[in-house]
Coordinates of C-alpha atoms in Angstrom, one line a residue:
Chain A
X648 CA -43.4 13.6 -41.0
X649 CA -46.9 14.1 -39.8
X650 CA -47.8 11.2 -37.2
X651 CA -50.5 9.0 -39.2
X652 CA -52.8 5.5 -38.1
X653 CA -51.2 2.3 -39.4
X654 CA -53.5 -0.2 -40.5
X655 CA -52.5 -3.6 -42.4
X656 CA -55.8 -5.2 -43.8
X657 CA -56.0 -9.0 -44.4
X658 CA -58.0 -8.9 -47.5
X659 CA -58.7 -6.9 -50.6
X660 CA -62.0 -5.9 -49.4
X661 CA -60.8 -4.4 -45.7
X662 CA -58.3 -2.8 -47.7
X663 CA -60.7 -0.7 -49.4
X664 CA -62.8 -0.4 -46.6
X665 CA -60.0 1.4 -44.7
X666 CA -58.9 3.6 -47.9
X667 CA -62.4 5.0 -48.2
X668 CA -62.1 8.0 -45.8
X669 CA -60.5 11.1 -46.6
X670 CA -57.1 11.6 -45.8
X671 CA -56.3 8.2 -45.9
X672 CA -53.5 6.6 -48.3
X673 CA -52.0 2.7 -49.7
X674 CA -49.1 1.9 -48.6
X675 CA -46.7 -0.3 -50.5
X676 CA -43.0 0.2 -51.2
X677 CA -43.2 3.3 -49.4
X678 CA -40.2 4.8 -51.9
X679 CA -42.2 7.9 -53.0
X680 CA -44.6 7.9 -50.3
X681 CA -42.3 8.2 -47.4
X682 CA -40.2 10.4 -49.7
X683 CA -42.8 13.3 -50.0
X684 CA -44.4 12.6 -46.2
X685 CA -40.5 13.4 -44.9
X686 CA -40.7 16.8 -46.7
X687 CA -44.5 17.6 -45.5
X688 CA -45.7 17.4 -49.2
X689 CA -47.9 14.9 -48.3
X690 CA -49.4 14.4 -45.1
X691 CA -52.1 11.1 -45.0
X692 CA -53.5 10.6 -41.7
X693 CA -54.0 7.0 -42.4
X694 CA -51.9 4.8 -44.3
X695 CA -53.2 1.2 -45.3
X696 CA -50.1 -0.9 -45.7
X697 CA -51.2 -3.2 -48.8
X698 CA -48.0 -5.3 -48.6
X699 CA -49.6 -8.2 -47.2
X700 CA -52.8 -8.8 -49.4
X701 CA -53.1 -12.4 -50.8
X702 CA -52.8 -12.8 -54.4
X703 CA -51.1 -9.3 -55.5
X704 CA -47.5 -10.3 -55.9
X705 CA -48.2 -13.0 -59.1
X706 CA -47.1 -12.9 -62.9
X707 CA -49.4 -14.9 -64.9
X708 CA -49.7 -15.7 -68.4
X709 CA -53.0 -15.9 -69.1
X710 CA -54.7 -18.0 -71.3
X711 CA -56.3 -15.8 -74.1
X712 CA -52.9 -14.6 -74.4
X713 CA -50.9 -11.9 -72.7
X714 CA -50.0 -11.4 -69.5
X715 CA -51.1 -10.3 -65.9
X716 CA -49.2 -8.3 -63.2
X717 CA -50.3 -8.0 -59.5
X718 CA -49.9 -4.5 -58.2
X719 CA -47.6 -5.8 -55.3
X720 CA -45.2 -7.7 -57.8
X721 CA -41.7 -5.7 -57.2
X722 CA -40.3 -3.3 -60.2
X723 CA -37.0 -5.3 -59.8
X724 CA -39.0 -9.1 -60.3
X725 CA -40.8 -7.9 -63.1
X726 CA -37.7 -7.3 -65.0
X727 CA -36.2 -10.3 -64.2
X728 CA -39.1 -12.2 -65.0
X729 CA -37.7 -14.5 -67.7
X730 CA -41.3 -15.3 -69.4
X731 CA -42.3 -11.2 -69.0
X732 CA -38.8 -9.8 -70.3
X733 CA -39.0 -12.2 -73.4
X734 CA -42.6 -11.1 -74.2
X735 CA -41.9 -7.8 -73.4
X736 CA -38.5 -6.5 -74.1
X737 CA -39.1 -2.5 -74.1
X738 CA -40.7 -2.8 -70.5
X739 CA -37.8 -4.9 -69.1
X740 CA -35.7 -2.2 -70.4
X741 CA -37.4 0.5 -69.1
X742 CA -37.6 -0.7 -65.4
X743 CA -34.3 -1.5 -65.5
X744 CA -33.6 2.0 -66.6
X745 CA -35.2 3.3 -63.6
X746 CA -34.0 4.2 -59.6
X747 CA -31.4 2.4 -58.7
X748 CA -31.3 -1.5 -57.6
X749 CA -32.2 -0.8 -54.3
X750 CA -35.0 1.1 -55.2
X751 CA -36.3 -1.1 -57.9
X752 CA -36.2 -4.2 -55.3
X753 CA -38.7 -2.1 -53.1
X754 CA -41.0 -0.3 -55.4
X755 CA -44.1 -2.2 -56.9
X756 CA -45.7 -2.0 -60.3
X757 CA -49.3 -0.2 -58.9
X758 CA -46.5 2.3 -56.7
X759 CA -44.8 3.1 -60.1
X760 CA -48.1 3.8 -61.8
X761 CA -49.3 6.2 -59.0
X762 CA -45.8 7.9 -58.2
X763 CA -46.0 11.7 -58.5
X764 CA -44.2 14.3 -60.3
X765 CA -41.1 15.0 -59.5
X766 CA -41.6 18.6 -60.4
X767 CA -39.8 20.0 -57.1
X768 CA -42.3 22.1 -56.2
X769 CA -44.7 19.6 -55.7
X770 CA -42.6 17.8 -52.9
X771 CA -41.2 21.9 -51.3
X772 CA -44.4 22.7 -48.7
X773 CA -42.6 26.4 -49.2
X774 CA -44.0 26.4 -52.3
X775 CA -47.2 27.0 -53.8
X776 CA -48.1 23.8 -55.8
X777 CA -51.7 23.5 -57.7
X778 CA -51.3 19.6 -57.3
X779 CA -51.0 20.2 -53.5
X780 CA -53.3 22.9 -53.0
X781 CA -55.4 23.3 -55.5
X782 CA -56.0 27.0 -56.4
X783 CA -53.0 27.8 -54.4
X784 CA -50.8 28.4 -57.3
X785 CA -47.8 27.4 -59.9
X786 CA -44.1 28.4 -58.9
X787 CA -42.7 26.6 -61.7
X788 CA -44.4 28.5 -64.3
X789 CA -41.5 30.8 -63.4
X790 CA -39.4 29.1 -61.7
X791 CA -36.7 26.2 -62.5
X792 CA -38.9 25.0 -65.4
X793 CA -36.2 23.1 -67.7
X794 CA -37.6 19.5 -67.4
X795 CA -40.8 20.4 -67.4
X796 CA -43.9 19.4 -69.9
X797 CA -44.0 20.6 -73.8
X798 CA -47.2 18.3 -74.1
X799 CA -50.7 18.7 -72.7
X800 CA -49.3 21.5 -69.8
X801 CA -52.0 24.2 -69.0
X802 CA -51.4 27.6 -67.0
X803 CA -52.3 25.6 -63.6
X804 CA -49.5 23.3 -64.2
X805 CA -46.8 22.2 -66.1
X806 CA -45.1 19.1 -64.4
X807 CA -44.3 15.8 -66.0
X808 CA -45.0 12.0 -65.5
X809 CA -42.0 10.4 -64.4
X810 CA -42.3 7.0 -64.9
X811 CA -40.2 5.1 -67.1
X812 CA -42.4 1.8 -66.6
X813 CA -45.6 3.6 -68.0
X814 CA -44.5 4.5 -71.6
X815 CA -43.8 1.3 -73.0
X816 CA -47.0 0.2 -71.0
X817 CA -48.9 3.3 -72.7
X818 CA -47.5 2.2 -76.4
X819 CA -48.7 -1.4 -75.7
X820 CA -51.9 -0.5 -74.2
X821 CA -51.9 -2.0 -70.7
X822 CA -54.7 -2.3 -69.4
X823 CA -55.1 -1.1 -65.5
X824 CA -57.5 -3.6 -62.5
X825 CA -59.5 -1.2 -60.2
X826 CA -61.0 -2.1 -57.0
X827 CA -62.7 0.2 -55.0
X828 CA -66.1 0.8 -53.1
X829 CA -68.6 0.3 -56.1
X830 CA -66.5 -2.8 -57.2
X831 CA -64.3 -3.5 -59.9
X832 CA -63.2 -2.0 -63.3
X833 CA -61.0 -1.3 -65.6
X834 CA -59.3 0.7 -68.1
X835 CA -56.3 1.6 -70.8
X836 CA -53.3 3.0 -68.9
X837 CA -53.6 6.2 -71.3
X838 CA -56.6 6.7 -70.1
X839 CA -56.1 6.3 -66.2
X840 CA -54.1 9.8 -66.2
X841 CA -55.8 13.0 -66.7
X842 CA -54.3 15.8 -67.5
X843 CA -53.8 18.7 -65.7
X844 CA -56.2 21.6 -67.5
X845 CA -58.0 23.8 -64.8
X846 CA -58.0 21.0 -62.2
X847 CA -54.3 19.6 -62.0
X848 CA -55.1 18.1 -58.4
X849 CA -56.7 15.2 -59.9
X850 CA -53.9 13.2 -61.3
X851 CA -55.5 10.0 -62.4
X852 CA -59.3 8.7 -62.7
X853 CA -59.3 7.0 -59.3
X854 CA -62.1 7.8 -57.1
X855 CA -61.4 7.3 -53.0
X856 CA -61.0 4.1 -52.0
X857 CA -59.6 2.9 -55.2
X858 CA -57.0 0.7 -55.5
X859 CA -54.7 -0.9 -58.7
X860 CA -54.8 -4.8 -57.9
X861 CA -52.7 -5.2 -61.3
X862 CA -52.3 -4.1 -64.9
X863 CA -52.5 -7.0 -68.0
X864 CA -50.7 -7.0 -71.4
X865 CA -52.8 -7.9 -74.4
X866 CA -51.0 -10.9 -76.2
X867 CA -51.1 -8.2 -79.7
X868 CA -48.3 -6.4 -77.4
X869 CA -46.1 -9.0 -77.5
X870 CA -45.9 -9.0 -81.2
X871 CA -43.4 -6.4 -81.3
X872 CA -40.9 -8.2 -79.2
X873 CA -38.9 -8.8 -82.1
X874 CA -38.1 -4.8 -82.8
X875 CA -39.1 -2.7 -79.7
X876 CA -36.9 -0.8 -77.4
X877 CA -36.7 2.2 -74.8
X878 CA -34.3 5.1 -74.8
X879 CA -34.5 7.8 -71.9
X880 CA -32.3 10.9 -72.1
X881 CA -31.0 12.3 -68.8
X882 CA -28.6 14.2 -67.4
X883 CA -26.2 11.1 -66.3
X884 CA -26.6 7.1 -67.5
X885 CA -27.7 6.0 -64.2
X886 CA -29.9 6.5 -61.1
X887 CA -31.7 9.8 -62.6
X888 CA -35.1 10.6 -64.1
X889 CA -35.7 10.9 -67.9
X890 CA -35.2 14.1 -69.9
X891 CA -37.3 12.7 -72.4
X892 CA -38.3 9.0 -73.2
X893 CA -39.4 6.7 -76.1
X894 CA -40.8 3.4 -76.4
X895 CA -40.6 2.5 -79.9
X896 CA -41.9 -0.7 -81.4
X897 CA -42.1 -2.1 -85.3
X898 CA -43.4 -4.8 -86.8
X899 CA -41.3 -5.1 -90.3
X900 CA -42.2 -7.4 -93.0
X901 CA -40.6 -7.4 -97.0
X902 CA -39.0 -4.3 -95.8
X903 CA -41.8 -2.3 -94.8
X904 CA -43.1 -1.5 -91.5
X905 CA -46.7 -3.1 -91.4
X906 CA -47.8 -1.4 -87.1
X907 CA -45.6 1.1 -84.9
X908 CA -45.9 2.0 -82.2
X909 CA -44.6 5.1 -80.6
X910 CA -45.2 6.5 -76.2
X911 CA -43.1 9.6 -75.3
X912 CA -41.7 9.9 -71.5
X913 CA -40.6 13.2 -69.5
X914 CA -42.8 15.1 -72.0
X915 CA -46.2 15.5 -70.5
X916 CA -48.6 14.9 -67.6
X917 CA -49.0 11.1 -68.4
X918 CA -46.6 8.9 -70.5
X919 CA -47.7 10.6 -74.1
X920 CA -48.8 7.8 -76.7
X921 CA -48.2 9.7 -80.3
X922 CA -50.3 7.5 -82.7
X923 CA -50.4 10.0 -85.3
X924 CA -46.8 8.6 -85.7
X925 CA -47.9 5.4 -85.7
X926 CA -50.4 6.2 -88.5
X927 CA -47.3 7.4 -90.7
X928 CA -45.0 4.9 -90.4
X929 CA -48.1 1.9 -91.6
X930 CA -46.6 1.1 -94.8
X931 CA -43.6 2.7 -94.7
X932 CA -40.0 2.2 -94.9
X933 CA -37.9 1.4 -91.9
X934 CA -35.6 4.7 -92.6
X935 CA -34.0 7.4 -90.9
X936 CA -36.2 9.9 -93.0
X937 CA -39.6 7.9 -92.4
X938 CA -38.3 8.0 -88.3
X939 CA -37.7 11.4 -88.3
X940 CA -41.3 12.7 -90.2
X941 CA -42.9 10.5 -87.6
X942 CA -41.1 12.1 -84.8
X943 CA -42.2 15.8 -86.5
X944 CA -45.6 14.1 -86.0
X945 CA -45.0 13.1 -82.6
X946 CA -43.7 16.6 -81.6
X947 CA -46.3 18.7 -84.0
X948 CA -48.1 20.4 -80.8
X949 CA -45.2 20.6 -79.0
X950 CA -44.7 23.7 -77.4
X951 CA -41.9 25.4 -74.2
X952 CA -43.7 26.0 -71.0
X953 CA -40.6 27.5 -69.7
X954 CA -37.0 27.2 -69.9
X955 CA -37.4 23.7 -72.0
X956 CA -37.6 24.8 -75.7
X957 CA -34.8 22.3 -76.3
X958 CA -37.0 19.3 -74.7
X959 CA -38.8 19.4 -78.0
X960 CA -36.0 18.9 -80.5
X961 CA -34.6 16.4 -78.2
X962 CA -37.4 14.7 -78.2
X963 CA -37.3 14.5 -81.7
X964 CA -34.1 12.8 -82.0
X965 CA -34.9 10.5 -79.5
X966 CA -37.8 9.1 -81.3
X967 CA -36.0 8.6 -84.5
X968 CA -33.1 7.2 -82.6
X969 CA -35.4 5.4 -80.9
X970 CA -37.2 4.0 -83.7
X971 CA -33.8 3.2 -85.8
X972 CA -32.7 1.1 -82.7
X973 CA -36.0 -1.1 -82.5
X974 CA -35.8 -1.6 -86.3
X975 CA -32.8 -3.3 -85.5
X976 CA -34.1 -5.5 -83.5
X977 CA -33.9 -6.1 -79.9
X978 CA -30.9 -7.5 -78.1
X979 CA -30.3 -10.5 -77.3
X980 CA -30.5 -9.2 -73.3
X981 CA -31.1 -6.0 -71.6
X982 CA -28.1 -3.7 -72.3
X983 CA -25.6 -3.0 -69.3
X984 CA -26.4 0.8 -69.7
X985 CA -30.4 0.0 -69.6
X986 CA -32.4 2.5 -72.3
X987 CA -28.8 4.7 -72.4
X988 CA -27.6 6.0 -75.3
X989 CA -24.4 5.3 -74.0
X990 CA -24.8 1.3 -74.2
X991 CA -22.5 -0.4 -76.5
X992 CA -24.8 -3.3 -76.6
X993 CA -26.5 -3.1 -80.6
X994 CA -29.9 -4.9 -81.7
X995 CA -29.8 -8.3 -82.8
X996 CA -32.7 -9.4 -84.5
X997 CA -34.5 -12.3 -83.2
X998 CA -35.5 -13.9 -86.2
X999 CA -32.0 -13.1 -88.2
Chain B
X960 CA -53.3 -2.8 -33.7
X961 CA -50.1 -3.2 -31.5
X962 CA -47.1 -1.8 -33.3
X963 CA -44.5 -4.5 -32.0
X964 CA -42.5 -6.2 -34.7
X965 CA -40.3 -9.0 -34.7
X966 CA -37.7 -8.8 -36.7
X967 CA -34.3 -10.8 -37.6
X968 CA -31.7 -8.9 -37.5
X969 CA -28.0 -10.5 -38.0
X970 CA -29.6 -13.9 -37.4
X971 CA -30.7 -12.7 -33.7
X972 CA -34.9 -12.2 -33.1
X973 CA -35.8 -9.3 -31.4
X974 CA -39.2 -7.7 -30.6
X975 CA -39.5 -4.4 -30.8
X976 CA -42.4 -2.2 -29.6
X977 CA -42.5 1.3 -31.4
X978 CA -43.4 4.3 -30.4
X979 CA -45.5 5.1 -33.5
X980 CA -45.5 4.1 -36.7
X981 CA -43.1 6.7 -38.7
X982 CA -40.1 4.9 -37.4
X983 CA -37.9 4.0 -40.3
X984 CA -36.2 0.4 -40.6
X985 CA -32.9 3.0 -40.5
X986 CA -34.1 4.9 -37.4
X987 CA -34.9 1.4 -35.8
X988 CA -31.5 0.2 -36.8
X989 CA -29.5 3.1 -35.5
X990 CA -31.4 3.9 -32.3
X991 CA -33.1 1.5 -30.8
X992 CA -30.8 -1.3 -31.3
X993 CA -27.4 0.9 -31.7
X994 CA -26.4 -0.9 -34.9
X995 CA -25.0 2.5 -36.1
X996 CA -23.1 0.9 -38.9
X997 CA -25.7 1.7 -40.8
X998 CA -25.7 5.1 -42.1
X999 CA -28.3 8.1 -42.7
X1000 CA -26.8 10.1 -45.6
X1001 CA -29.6 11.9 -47.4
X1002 CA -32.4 10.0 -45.9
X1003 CA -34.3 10.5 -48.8
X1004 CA -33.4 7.0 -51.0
X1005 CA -30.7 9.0 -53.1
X1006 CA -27.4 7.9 -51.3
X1007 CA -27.4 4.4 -50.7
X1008 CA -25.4 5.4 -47.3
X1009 CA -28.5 3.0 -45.6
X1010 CA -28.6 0.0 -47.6
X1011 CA -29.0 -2.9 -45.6
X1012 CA -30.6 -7.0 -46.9
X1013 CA -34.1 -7.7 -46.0
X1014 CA -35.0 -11.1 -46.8
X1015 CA -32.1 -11.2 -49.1
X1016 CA -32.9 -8.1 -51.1
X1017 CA -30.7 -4.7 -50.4
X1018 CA -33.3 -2.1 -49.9
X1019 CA -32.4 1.9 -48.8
X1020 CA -33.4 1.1 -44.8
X1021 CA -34.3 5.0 -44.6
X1022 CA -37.3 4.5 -47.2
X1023 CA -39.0 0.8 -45.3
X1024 CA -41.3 1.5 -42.1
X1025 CA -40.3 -0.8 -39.8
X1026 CA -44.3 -1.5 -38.9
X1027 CA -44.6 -3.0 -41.8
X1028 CA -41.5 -5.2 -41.9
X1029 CA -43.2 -7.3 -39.2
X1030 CA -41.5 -10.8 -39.5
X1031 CA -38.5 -10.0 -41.8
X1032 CA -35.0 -11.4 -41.8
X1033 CA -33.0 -7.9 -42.0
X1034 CA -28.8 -7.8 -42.7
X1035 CA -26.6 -4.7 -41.8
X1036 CA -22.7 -4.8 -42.3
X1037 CA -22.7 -5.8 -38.6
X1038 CA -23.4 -9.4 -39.6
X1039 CA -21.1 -9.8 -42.3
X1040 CA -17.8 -10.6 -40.8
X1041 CA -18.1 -14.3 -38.5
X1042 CA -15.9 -14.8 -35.4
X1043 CA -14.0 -11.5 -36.5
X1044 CA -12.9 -13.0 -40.0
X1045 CA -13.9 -10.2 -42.5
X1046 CA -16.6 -11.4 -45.7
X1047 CA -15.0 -11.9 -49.3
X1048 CA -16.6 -7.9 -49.8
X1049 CA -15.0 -6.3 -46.8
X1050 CA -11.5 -8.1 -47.7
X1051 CA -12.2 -6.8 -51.4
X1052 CA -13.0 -3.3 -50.5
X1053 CA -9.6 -3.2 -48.1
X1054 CA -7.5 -4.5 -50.6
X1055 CA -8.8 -2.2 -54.2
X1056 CA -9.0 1.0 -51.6
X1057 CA -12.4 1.3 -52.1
X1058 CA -13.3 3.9 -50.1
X1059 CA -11.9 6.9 -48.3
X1060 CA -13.5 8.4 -45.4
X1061 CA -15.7 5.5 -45.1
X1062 CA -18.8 7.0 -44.4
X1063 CA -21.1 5.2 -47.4
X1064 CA -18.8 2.3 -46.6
X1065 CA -21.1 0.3 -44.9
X1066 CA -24.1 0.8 -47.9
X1067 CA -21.7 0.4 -50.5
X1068 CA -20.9 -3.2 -49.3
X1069 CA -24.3 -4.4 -48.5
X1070 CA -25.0 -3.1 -51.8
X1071 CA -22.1 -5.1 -53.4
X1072 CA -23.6 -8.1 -51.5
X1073 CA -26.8 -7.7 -52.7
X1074 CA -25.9 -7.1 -56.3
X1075 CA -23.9 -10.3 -56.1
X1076 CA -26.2 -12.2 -54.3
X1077 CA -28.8 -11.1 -57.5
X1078 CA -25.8 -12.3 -60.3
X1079 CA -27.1 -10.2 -63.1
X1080 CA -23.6 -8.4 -63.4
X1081 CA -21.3 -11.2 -64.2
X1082 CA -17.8 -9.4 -64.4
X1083 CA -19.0 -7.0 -67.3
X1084 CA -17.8 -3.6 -66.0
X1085 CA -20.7 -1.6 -67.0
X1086 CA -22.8 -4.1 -65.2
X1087 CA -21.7 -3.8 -62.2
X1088 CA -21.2 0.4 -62.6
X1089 CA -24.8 0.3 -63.2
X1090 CA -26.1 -2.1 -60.5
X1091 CA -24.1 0.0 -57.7
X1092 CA -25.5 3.3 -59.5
X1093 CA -27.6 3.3 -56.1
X1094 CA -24.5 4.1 -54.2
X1095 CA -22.8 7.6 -53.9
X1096 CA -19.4 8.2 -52.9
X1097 CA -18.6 12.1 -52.3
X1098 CA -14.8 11.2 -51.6
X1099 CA -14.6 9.5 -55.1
X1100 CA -13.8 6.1 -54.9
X1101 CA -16.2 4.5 -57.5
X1102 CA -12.9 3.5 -59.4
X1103 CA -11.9 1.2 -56.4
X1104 CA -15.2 0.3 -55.4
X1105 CA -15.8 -1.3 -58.6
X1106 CA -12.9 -3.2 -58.9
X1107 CA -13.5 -4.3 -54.9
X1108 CA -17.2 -5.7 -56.3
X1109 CA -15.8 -7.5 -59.8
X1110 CA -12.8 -9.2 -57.3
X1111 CA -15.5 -10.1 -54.7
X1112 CA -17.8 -11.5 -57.0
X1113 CA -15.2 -13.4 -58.6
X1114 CA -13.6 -14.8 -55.1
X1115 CA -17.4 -15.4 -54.2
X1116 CA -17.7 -17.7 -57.2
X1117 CA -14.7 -19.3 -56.6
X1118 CA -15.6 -20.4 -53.0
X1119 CA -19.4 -21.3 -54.1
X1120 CA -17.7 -23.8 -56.7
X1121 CA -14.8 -24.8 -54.2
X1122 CA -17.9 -25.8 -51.7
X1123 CA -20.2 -28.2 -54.2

């Protein structure tokens, strides 16, 4: 680890002050920061602990509806959150489904939005990594490519988001709080990450200095908490990164599904929102055939970018499955086996 | 800024100037105040070997800065027995065999503490498999460990209602 200044600002302001130059990073749970600095991927020669800041670490229900989340509050609170899991079902699920306790009690919800791709060559300093250096380079365009993107990739690179947080976020349009040097704004979650076309270094819209203070819900998100749920494929039920990911969310009335909504994980640069899908299934019946044409739709520019052709198909099948398990409503609680398609635990309708 | 932090650790204050500011809450741990209980498996927040409380939460110690832990209460398995009387986990783990060499011994039962310590599991199997995910064991003892963490939990809950 490169040696780096430690600074821990009092306010929000300072904070941003301190973040402005180059080279420096925020510091907050430290799980994927320290991670990549211990391998020399990353190498900040300032880091601006933000653990301390006043006012960060709150869940608030807000009074035109919906809720707030401070960037501090940790992954593992959120999902506990009795008030936040009710709301929003899906996203408890989904950070449950993601890390392992230990992790979850450390990272915070602005770490999980700016985590990086796990794309190993990204964290390898061997390698050469167009994230890392730009221009430098794409050894996974031939290399060990099988969970990478089938969505929005370009010849500069082809890693994924891997956040399982972000795609029910994305399908609920979450909206992200910036603070930086010109002052405040904000922004859809979709539209925070860029993808990677000819300039894959720039990850996200943030500017230097720029720092997520918190995210909000509208309250139109918590409308689906009837019917919405999260399954992420991977290769075992616990403690690994998803395959591919759905959030999937219905609103059903007289037996027909009046708004969907549909995000894909593990797929592509940023957690992929597919409303073309959503668009199909307005008006339509809650079956396994209506799932399954609006996963076609989902997948319809789908293509490999390596050794992942079968990304594409499973992606498929996890939509419909996805879509077939919201329909039937969300549990009661968060399954033992969060988001796994192992869980015993089967939907039960809220309103039945 | 001075880099001295006070910390808790085991219920004792100490105040600890470092060197710089990459020193992990492990690397603190381990060797500057010898509590070598704690262990460095991957050092990368994959193992659990490292998990130790801090302010009541189990965290991997290998992934905290200690710089920025400045005023915490911190746990490691050191403090879990009193006066040489082993906690309800260590018993537990002893008696189901729940481990073999040892080695992610020490993270697997801070991690059992701090799973019960959260109650989310209640004595649902798949709940507590799940919650100790976190945790590797290369010798293979998961099968013990589990048991170990549903009979601690349950002895646990026993003494808490004995007590009010």
């Amino acid at each position: 680890m490169n040696l780096f200044d430690y600074v821990r600002p009092a306010s929000v302001a300072e904070a941003v002050a301190a973040a402005s130059k180059p080279g420096a990073a925020y510091f907050a749970g430290g799980t994927n920061l320290l991670d990549l600095m211990k391998t020399g991927a990353l190498t900040p020669g300032k880091l601006v602990d933000i653990t301390r800041l006043p006012g960060l670490d709150r869940i608030e229900t807000l009074s035109e509806g919906g809720m707030r989340i401070g960037a501090m509050v940790r992954n593992a609170d959120l999902a506990r959150a009795p008030d936040f899991a009710a709301a929003y079902p899906a996203v408890a699920e989904a950070l449950l489904s993601g890390a392992s306790a230990q992790l979850r009690n450390a990272a915070t919800v602005g770490g999980n939005l700016m985590q990086r791709t796990r794309c190993a060559y990204l964290a390898d300093p061997a390698s050469v990594c167009n994230r890392r250096d730009p221009g430098a380079g794409c050894d996974a365009l031939e290399g060990e490519n099988r969970t990478h993107a089938v969505l929005g990739w370009s010849d500069a690179c082809i890693a994924t988001h891997p956040s399982d947080f972000c795609v029910p976020l994305v399908a609920f349009d979450a909206v992200v709080e910036i603070e930086g040097p010109e002052g405040r704004r904000e922004m859809p979650l979709e539209e925070f990450y860029l993808l990677p076309g000819e300039t894959p270094e720039h990850e996200s819209v943030l500017a230097g200095g720029e720092l997520i203070t918190g995210l909000r819900l509208p309250p139109e998100a918590a409308d689906f908490r009837a019917r919405s749920r999260y399954l992420k494929l991977r290769e075992r039920t616990s403690f690994a990164f998803a395959l591919v990911s759905a959030a999937a969310a219905l609103q059903i009335e007289d037996g027909t599904i009046g708004k969907a909504r549909l995000a894909l994980g593990g797929v592509a640069a940023r957690p992929w929102r597919a409303r073309s899908a959503e668009a199909l299934l307005r008006g339509a019946e809650p079956t396994a055939e209506s799932f399954a044409r609006a996963a076609e739709a989902a997948l319809a520019d789908a293509k490999p970018s390596g050794d992942n052709a079968f990304k594409i198909e499973l992606a498929r099948r996890v939509v419909t499955r996805a879509f077939l398990l919201a329909a039937a409503g969300t549990p009661e609680s968060v399954p033992a086996l969060p988001a796994s398609v192992f869980s015993s635990d089967t939907g039960v309708s809220i309103h039945a | 800024m001075s880099l001295s932090v006070t910390l808790t650790i085991n219920g004792d204050r100490k105040d600890v100037v470092l060197e710089d500011p990459r020193v992990t809450l492990l690397d603190l741990l381990r060797e500057r105040l010898h509590l070598t209980g704690t262990k460095k498996g991957c050092d990368r927040g994959q193992c659990g070997a490292c998990t130790v409380l801090v302010d009541g939460r189990r965290i991997n110690a290998c992934l905290a800065l200690a710089a920025s832990l400045d005023g915490a209460e911190v746990m490691t398995i050191e403090g879990l027995a009193v006066g040489g009387r082993l906690a309800t986990v260590q018993s537990a783990f002893i008696e189901h065999d729940g481990f073999q060499c040892g080695f992610c011994t020490p993270g697997q039962i801070m991690s059992a503490v701090g799973l019960i310590l959260e109650g989310d599991a209640g004595d649902d199997p798949d709940r507590v498999r799940e919650g100790m995910s976190g945790n590797l064991c290369r010798c293979g003892a998961h099968a013990g460990i589990i048991e170990a963490v549903l009979d601690a939990q349950k002895r646990v809950a026993g003494e808490e209602g004995k007590a009010a």
